[in-house]
PDB file of N, CA and C in Angstrom:
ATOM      1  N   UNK P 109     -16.193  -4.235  -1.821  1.00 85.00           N
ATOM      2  CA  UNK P 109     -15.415  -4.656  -2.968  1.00 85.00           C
ATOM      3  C   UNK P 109     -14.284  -3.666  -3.243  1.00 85.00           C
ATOM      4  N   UNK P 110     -14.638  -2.144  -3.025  1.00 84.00           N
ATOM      5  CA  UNK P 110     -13.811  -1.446  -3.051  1.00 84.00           C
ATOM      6  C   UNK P 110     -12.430  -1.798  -1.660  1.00 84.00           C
ATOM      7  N   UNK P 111     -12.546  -1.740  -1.096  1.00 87.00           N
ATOM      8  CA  UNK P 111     -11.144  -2.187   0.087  1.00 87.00           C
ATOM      9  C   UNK P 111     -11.119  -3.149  -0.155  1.00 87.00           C
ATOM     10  N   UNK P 112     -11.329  -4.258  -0.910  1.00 92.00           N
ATOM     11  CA  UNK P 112     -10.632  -5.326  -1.229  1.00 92.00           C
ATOM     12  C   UNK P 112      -9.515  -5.269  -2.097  1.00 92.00           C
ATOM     13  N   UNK P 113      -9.910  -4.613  -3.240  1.00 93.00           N
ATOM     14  CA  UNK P 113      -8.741  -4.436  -4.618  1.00 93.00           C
ATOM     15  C   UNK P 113      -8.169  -3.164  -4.355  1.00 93.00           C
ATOM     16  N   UNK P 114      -8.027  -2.830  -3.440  1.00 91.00           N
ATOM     17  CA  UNK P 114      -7.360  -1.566  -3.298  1.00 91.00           C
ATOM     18  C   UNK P 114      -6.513  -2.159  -2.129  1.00 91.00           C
ATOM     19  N   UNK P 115      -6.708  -3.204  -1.231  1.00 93.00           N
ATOM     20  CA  UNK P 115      -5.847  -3.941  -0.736  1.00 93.00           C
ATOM     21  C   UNK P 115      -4.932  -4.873  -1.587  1.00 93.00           C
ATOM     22  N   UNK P 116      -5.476  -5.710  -2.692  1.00 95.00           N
ATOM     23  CA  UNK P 116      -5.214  -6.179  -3.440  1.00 95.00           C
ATOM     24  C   UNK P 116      -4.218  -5.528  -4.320  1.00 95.00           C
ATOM     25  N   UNK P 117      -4.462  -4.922  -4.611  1.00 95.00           N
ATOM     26  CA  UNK P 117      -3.414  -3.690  -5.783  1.00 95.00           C
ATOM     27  C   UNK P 117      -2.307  -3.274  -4.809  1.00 95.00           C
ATOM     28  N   UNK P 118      -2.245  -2.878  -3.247  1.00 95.00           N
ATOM     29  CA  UNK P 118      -1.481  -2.578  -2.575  1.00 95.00           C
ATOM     30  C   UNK P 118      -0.669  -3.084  -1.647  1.00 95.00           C
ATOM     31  N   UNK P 119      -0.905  -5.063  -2.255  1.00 96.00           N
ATOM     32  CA  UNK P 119       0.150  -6.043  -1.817  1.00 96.00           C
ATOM     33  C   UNK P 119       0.865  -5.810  -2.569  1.00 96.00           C
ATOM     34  N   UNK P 120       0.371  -5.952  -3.812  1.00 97.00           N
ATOM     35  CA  UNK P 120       1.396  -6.045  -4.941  1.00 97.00           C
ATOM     36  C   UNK P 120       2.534  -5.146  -5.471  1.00 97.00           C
ATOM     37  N   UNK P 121       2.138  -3.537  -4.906  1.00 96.00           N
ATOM     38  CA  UNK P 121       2.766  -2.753  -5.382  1.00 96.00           C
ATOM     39  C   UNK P 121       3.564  -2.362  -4.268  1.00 96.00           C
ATOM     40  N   UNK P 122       3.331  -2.655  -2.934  1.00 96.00           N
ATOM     41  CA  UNK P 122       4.550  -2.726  -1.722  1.00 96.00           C
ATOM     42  C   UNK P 122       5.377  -3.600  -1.891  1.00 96.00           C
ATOM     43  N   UNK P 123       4.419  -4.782  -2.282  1.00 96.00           N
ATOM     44  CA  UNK P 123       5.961  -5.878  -2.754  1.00 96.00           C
ATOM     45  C   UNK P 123       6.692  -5.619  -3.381  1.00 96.00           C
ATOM     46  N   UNK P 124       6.281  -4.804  -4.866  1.00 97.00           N
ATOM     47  CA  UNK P 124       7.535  -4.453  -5.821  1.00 97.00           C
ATOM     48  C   UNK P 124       8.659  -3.602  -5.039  1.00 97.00           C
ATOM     49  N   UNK P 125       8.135  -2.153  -3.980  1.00 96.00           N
ATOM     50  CA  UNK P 125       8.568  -1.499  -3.577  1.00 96.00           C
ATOM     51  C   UNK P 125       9.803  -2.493  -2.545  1.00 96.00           C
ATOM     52  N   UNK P 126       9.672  -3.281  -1.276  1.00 96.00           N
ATOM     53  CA  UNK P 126      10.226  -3.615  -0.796  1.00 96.00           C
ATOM     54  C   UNK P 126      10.923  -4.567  -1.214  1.00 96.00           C
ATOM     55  N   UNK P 127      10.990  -5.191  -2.479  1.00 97.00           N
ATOM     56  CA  UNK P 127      11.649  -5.861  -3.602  1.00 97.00           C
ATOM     57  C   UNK P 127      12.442  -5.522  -3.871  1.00 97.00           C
ATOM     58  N   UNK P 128      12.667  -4.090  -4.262  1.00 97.00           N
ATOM     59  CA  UNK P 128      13.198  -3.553  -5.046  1.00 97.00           C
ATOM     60  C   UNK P 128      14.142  -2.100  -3.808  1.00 97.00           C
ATOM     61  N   UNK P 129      13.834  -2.638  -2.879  1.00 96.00           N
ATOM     62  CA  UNK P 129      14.474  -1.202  -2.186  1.00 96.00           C
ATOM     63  C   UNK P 129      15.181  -2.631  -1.192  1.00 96.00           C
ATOM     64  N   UNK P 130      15.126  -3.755  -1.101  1.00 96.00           N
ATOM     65  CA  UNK P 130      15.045  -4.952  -0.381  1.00 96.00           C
ATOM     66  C   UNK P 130      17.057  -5.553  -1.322  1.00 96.00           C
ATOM     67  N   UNK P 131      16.686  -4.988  -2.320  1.00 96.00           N
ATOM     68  CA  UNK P 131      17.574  -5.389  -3.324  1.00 96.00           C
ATOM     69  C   UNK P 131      18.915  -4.449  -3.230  1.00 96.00           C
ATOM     70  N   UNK P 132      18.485  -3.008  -3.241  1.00 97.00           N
ATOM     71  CA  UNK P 132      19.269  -2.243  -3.321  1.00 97.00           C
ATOM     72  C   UNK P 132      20.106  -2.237  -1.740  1.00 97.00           C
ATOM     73  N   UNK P 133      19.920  -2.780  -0.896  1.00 96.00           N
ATOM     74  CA  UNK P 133      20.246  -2.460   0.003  1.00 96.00           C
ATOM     75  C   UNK P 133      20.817  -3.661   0.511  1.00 96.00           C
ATOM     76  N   UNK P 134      21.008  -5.078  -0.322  1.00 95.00           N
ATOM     77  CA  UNK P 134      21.675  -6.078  -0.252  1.00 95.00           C
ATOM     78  C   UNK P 134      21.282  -7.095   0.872  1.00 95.00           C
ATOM     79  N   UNK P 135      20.037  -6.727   0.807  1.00 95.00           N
ATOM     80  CA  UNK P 135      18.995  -7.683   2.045  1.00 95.00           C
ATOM     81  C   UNK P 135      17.783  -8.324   1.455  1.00 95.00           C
ATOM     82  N   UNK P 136      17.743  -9.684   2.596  1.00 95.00           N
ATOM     83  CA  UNK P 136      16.856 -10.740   1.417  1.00 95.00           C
ATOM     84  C   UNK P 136      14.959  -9.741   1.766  1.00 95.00           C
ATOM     85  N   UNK P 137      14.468 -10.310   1.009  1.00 94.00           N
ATOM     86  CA  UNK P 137      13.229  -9.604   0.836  1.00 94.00           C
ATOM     87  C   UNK P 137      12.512 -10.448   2.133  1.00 94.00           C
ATOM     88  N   UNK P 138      11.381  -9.350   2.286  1.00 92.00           N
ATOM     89  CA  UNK P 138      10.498  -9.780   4.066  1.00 92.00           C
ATOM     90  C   UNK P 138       9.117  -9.439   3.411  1.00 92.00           C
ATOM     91  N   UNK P 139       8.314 -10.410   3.585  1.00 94.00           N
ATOM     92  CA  UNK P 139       7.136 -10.475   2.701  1.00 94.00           C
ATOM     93  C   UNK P 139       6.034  -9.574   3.967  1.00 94.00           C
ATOM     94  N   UNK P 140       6.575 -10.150   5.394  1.00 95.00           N
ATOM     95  CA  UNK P 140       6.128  -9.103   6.249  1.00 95.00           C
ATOM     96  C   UNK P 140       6.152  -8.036   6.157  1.00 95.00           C
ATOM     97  N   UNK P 141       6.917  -7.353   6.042  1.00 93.00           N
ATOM     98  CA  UNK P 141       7.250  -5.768   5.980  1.00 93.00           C
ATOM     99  C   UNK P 141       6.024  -5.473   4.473  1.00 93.00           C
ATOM    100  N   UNK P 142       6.286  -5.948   3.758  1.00 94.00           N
ATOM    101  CA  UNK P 142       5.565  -5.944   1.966  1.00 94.00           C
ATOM    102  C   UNK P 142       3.876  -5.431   2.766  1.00 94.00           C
ATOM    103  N   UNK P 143       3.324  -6.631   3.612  1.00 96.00           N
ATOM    104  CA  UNK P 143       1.963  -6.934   4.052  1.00 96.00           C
ATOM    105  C   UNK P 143       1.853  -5.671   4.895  1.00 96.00           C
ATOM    106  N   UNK P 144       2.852  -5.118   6.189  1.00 96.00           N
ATOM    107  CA  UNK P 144       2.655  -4.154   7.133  1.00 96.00           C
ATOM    108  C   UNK P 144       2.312  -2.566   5.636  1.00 96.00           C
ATOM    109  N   UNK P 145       3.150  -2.215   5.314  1.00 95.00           N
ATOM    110  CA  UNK P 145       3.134  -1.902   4.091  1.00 95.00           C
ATOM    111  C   UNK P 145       1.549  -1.442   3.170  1.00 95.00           C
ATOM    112  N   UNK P 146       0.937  -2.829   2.469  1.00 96.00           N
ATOM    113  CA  UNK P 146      -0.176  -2.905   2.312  1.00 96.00           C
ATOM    114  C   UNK P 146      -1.031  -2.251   3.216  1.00 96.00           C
ATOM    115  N   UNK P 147      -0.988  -2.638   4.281  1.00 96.00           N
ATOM    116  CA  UNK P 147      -2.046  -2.480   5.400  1.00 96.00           C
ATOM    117  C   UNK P 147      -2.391  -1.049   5.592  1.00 96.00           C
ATOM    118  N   UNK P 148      -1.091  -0.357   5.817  1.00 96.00           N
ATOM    119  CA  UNK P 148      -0.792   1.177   5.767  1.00 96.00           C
ATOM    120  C   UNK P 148      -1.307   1.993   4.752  1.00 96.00           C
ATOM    121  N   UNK P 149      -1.516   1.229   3.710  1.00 95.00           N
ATOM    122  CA  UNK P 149      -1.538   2.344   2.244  1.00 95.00           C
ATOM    123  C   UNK P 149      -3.335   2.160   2.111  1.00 95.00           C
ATOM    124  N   UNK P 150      -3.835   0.967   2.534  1.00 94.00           N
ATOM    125  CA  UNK P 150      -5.433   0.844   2.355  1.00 94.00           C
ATOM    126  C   UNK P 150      -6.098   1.249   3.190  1.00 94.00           C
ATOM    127  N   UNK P 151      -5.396   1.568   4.458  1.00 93.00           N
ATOM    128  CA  UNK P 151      -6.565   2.492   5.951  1.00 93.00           C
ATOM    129  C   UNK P 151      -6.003   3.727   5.113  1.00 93.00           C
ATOM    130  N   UNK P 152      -4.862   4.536   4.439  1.00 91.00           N
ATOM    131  CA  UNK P 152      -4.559   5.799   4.047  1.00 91.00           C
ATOM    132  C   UNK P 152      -5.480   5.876   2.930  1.00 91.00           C
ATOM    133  N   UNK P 153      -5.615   5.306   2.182  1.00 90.00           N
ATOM    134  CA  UNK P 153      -6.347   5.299   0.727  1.00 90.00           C
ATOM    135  C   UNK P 153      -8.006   5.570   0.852  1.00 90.00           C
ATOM    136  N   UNK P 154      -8.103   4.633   2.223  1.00 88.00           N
ATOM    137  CA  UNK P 154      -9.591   4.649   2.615  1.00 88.00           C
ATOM    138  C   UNK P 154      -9.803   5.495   3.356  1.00 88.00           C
ATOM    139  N   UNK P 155      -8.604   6.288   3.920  1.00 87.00           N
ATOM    140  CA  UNK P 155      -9.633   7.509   4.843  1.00 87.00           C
ATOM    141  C   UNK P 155      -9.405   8.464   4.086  1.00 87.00           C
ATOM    142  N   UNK P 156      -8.622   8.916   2.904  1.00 85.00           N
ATOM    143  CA  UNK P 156      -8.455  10.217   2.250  1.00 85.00           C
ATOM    144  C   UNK P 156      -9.950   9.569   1.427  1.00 85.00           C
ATOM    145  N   UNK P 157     -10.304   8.645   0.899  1.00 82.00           N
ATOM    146  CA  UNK P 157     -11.499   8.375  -0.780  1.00 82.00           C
ATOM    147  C   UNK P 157     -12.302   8.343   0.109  1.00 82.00           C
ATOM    148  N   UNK P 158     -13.070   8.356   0.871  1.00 79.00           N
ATOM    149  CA  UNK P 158     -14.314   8.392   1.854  1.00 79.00           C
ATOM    150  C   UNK P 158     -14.404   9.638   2.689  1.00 79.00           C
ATOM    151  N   UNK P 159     -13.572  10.154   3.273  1.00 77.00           N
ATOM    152  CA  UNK P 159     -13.249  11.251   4.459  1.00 77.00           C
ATOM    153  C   UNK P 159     -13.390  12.525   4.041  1.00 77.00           C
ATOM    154  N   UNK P 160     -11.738  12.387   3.844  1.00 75.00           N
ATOM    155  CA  UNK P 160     -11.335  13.802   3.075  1.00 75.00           C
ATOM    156  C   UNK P 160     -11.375  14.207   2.400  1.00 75.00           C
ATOM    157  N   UNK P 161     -11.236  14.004   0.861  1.00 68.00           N
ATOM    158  CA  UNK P 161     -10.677  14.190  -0.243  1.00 68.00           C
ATOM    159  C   UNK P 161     -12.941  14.281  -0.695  1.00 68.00           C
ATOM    160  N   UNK P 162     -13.408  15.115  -0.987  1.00 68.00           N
ATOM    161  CA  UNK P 162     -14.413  15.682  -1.496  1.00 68.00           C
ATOM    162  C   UNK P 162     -14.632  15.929  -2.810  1.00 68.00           C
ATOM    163  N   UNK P 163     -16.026  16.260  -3.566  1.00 71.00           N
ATOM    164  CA  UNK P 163     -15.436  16.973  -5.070  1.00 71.00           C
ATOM    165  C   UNK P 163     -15.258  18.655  -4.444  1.00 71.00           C
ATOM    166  N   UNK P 164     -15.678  19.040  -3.425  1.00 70.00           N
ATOM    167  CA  UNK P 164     -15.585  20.275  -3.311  1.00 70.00           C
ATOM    168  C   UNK P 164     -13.817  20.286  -3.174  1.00 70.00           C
ATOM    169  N   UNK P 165     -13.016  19.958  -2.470  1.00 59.00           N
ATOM    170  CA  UNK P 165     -11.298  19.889  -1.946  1.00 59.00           C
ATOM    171  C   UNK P 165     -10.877  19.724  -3.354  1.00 59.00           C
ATOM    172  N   UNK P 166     -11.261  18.943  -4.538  1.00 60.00           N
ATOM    173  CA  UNK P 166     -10.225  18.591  -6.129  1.00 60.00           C
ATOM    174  C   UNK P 166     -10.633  20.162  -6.645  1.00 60.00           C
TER     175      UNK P 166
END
């Protein structure tokens, strides 16, 4: 359940990102790139909250 909404939370907030950087740069938005994006931030999210990131390391 956890890598679900943490995938979930990290469609949404790449989309804003590539929305919004999609905009500034006078190019239509790529929902692909948004998803590649997602994908990237939930294997990163999930190997630092399981792996690395300890209470001993905070």
């Amino acid at each position: 359940m956890r890598i679900i909404l943490t995938f979930i939370w990290s469609i949404l907030l790449s989309s804003t990102v590539v929305y919004v950087v999609s905009n500034m740069a006078a190019i239509s938005f790529n929902f692909n790139a948004a998803l590649v994006l997602a994908v990237v931030f939930t294997i990163v999210v999930s190997i630092l909250g399981d792996g690395i990131l300890t209470e001993d390391t905070i």
